[in-house]
GROMACS .gro file of C-alpha atoms in nm:
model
  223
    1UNK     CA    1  -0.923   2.518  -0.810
    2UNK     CA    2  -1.085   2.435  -0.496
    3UNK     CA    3  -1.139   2.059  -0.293
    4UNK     CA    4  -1.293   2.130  -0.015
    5UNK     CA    5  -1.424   1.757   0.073
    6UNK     CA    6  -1.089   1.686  -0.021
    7UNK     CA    7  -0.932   1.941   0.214
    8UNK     CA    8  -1.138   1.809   0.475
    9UNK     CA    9  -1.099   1.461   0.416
   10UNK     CA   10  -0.708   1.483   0.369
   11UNK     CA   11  -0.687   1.649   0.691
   12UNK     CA   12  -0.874   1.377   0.871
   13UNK     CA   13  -0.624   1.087   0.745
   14UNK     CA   14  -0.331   1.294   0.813
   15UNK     CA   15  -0.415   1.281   1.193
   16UNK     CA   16  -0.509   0.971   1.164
   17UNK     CA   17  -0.176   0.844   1.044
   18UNK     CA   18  -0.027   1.039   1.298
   19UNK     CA   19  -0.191   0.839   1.565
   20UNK     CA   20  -0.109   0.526   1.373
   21UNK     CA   21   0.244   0.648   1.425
   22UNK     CA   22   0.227   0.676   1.774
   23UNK     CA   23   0.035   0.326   1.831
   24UNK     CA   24   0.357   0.188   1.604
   25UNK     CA   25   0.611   0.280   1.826
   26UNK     CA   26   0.412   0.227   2.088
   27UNK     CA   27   0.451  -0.152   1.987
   28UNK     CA   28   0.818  -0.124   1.908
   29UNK     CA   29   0.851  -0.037   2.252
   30UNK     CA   30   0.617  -0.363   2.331
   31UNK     CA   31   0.834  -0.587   2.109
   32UNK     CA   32   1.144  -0.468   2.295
   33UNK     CA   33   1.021  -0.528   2.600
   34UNK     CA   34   0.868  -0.874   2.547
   35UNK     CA   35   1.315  -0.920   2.317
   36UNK     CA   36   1.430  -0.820   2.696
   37UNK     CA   37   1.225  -1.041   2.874
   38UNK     CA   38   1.307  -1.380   2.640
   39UNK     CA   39   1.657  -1.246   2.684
   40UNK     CA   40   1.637  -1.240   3.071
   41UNK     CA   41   1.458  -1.601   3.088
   42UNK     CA   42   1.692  -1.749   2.834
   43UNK     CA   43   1.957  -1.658   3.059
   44UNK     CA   44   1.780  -1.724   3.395
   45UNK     CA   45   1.922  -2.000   3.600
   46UNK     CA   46   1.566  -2.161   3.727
   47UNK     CA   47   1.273  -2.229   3.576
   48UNK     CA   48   1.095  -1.987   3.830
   49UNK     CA   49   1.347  -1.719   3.730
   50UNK     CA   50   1.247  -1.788   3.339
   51UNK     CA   51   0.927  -1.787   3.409
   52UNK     CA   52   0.892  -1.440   3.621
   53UNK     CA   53   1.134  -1.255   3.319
   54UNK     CA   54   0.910  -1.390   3.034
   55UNK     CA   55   0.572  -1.319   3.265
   56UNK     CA   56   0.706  -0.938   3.332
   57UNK     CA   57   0.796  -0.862   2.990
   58UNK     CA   58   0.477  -0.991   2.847
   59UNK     CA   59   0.252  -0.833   3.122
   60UNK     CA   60   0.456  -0.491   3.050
   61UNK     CA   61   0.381  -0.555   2.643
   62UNK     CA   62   0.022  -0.601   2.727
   63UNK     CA   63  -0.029  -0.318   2.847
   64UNK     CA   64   0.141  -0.102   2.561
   65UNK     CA   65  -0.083  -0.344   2.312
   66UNK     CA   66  -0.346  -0.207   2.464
   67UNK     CA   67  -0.282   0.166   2.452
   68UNK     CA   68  -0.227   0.020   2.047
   69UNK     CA   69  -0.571  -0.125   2.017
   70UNK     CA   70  -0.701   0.222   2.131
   71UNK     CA   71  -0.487   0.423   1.936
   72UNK     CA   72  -0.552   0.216   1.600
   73UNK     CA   73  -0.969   0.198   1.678
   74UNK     CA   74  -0.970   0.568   1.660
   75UNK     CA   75  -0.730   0.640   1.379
   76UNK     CA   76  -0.950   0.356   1.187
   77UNK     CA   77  -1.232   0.587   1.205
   78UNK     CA   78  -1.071   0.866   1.126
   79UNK     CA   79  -0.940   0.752   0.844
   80UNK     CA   80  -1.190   0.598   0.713
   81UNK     CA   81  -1.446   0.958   0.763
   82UNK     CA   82  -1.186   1.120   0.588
   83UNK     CA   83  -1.125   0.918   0.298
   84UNK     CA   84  -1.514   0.926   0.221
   85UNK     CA   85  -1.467   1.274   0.248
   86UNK     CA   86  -1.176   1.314   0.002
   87UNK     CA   87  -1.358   1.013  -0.256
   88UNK     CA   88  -1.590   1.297  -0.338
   89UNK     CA   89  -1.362   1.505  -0.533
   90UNK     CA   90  -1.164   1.211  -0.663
   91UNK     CA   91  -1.212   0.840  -0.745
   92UNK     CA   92  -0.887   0.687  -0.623
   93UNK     CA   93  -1.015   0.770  -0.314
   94UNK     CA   94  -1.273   0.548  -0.313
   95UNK     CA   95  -1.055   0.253  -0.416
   96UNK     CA   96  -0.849   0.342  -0.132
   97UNK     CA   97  -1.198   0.293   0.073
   98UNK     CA   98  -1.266  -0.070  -0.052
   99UNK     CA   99  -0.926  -0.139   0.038
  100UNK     CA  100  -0.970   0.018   0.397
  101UNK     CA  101  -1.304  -0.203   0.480
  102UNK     CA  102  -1.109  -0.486   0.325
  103UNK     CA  103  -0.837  -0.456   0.578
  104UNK     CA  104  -1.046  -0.403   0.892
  105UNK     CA  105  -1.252  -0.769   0.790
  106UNK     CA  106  -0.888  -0.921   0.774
  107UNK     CA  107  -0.803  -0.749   1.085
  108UNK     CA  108  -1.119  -0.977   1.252
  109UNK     CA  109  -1.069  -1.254   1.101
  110UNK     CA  110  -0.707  -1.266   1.207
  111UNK     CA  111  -0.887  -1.254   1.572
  112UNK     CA  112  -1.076  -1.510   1.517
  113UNK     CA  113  -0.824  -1.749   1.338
  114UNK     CA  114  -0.543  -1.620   1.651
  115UNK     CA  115  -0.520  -2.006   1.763
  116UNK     CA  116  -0.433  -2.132   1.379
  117UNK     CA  117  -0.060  -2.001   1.380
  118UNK     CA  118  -0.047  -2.036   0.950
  119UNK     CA  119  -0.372  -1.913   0.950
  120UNK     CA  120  -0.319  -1.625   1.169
  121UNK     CA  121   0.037  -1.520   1.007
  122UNK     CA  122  -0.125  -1.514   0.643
  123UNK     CA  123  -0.392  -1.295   0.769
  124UNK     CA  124  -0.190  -1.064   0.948
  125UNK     CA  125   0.022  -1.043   0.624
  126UNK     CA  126  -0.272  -0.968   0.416
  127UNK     CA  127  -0.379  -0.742   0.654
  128UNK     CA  128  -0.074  -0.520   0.601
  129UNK     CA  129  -0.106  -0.545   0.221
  130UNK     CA  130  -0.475  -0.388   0.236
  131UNK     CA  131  -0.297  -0.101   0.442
  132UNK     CA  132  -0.019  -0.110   0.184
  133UNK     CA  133  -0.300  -0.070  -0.100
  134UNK     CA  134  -0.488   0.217   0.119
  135UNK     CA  135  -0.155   0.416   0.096
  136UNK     CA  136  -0.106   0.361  -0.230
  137UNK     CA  137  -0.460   0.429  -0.352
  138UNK     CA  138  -0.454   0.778  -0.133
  139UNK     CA  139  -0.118   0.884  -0.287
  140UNK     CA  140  -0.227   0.796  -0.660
  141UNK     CA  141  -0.546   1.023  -0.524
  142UNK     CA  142  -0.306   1.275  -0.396
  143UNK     CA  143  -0.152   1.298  -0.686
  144UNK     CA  144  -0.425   1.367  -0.933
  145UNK     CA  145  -0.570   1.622  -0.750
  146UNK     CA  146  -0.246   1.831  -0.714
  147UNK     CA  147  -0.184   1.775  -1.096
  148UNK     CA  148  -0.550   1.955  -1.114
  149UNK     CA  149  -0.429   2.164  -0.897
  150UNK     CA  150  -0.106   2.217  -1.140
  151UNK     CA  151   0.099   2.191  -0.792
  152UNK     CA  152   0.376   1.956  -0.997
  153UNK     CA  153   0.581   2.001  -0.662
  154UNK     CA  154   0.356   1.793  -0.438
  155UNK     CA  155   0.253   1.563  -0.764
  156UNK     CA  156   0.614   1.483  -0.778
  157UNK     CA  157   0.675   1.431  -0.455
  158UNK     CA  158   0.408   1.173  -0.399
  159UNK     CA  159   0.568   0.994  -0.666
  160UNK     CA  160   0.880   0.951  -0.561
  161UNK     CA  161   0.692   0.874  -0.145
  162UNK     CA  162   0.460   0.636  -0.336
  163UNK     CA  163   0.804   0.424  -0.484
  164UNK     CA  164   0.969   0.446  -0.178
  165UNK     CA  165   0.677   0.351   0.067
  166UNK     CA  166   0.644   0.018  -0.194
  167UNK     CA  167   1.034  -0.042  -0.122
  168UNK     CA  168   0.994  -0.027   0.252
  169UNK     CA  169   0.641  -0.260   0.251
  170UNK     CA  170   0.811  -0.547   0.038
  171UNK     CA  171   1.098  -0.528   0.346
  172UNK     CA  172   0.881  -0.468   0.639
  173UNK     CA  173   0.676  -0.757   0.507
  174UNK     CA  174   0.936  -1.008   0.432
  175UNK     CA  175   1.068  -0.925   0.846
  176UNK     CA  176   0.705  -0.988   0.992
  177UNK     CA  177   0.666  -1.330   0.764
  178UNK     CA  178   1.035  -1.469   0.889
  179UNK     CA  179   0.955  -1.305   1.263
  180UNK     CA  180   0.545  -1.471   1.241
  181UNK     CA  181   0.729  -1.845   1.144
  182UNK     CA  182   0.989  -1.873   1.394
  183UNK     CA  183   0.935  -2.034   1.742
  184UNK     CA  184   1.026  -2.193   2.042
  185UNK     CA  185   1.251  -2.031   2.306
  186UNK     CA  186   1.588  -2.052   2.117
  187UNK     CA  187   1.380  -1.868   1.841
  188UNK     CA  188   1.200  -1.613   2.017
  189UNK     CA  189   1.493  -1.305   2.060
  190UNK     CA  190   1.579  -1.350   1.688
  191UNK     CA  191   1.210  -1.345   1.621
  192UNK     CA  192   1.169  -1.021   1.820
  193UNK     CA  193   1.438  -0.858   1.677
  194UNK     CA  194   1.297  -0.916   1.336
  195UNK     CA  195   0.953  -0.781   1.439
  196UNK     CA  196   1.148  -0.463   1.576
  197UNK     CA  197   1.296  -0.451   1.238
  198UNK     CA  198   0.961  -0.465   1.104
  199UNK     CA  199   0.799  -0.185   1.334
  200UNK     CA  200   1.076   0.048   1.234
  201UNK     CA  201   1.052   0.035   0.892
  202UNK     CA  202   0.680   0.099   0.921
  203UNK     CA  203   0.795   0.426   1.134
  204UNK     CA  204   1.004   0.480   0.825
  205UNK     CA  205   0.695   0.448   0.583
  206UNK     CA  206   0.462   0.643   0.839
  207UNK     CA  207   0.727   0.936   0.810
  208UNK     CA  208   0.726   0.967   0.434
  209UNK     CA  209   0.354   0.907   0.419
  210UNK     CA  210   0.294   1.189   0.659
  211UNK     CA  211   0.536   1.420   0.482
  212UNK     CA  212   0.298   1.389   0.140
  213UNK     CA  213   0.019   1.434   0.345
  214UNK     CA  214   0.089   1.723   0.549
  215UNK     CA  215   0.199   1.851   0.157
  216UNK     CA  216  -0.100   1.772   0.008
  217UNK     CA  217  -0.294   1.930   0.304
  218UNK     CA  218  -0.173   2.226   0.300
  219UNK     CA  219  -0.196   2.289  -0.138
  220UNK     CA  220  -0.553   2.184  -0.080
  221UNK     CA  221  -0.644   2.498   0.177
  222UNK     CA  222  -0.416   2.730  -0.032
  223UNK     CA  223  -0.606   2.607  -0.359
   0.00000   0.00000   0.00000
């Protein structure tokens, strides 16, 4: 049995979760910059000297934020072209679209709230749950189609993915709350190393994701 919009569509998020992969490290790298430059200031002897290690480290993350925001704008698109591609051959897909659009409003309002630090930390969080969902909703779709497919291999391998990207969400979240609430300059390496924590484990998740995907992708040409 043949998906072609699904072929199409599947092939579209995959390289859009690539690029979401390389805008996440690319903000690991960020975080451990801005964890080196607390580190240096904390340990500078004048205030000039904790001033120019904080300044450097956060000019440095800027720019990798940046490169993020470019990387994430694109794959956003991407995604969202192919999984309104795939929801024509199946309906979890389109789920996994409300969820998407859901996540992007979050994603501006989390800009606009950036001054309200409760505000802006319980966005961002929800903001990762509607990505969380968008996974979740493309797997389930995943799924169904290679059971239609009778491809039990890839049906039972986005299973087990699906189970072990909820795992690594329920941690990665729990890091980014703890990392979002903690301030002040006594706070801000342990805060940084939590985020790092956090960014990893999304590399984790982006990993397994990918591995369905590029799965999936390839029963869907074969048919």
């Amino acid at each position: 049995m043949k998906f072609p919009n699904a072929a199409k569509g599947v092939k579209k998020i995959f390289t859009a979760e690539i690029l979401n992969l390389i805008g996440t490290i690319v903000m690991v790298i960020a975080a451990i910059v801005v964890a080196i430059g607390a580190a240096g200031a904390a340990g500078a002897q004048s205030s000039d000297g904790k001033a120019l290690a904080l300044g450097g480290g956060i000019m440095v993350a800027l720019i990798f934020i940046a490169v993020y925001m470019i990387l994430a704008t694109i794959a956003y698109i991407m995604n969202l072209v192919g999984i309104i591609n795939a929801s024509k051959d199946e309906t979890n897909f389109k789920s996994a679209l409300i969820f998407l659009i859901v996540g992007i409003v979050t994603m501006i309002l989390v800009a606009v709230f950036r001054n309200n630090p409760v505000v802006y930390s319980m966005l961002l969080s929800l903001g990762d749950l509607m990505n969380v969902f968008v996974n979740i909703f493309v797997i389930a779709g995943g799924v169904k189609l290679a059971d239609r497919m009778n491809r039990g291999d890839v049906s039972t391998k986005g299973t087990n993915v699906l189970k072990l990207i909820i795992v690594v969400a329920i941690l990665s979240l729990i890091a980014s709350l703890i990392s979002s609430f903690m301030g002040g300059m006594v706070a801000s390496v342990t805060a940084a190393v939590l985020l790092i924590v956090s960014l990893i484990l999304n590399i984790i998740k982006y990993f397994m994701y990918l591995s369905f995907l590029s799965r999936l992708k390839k029963s869907l040409v074969e048919g």
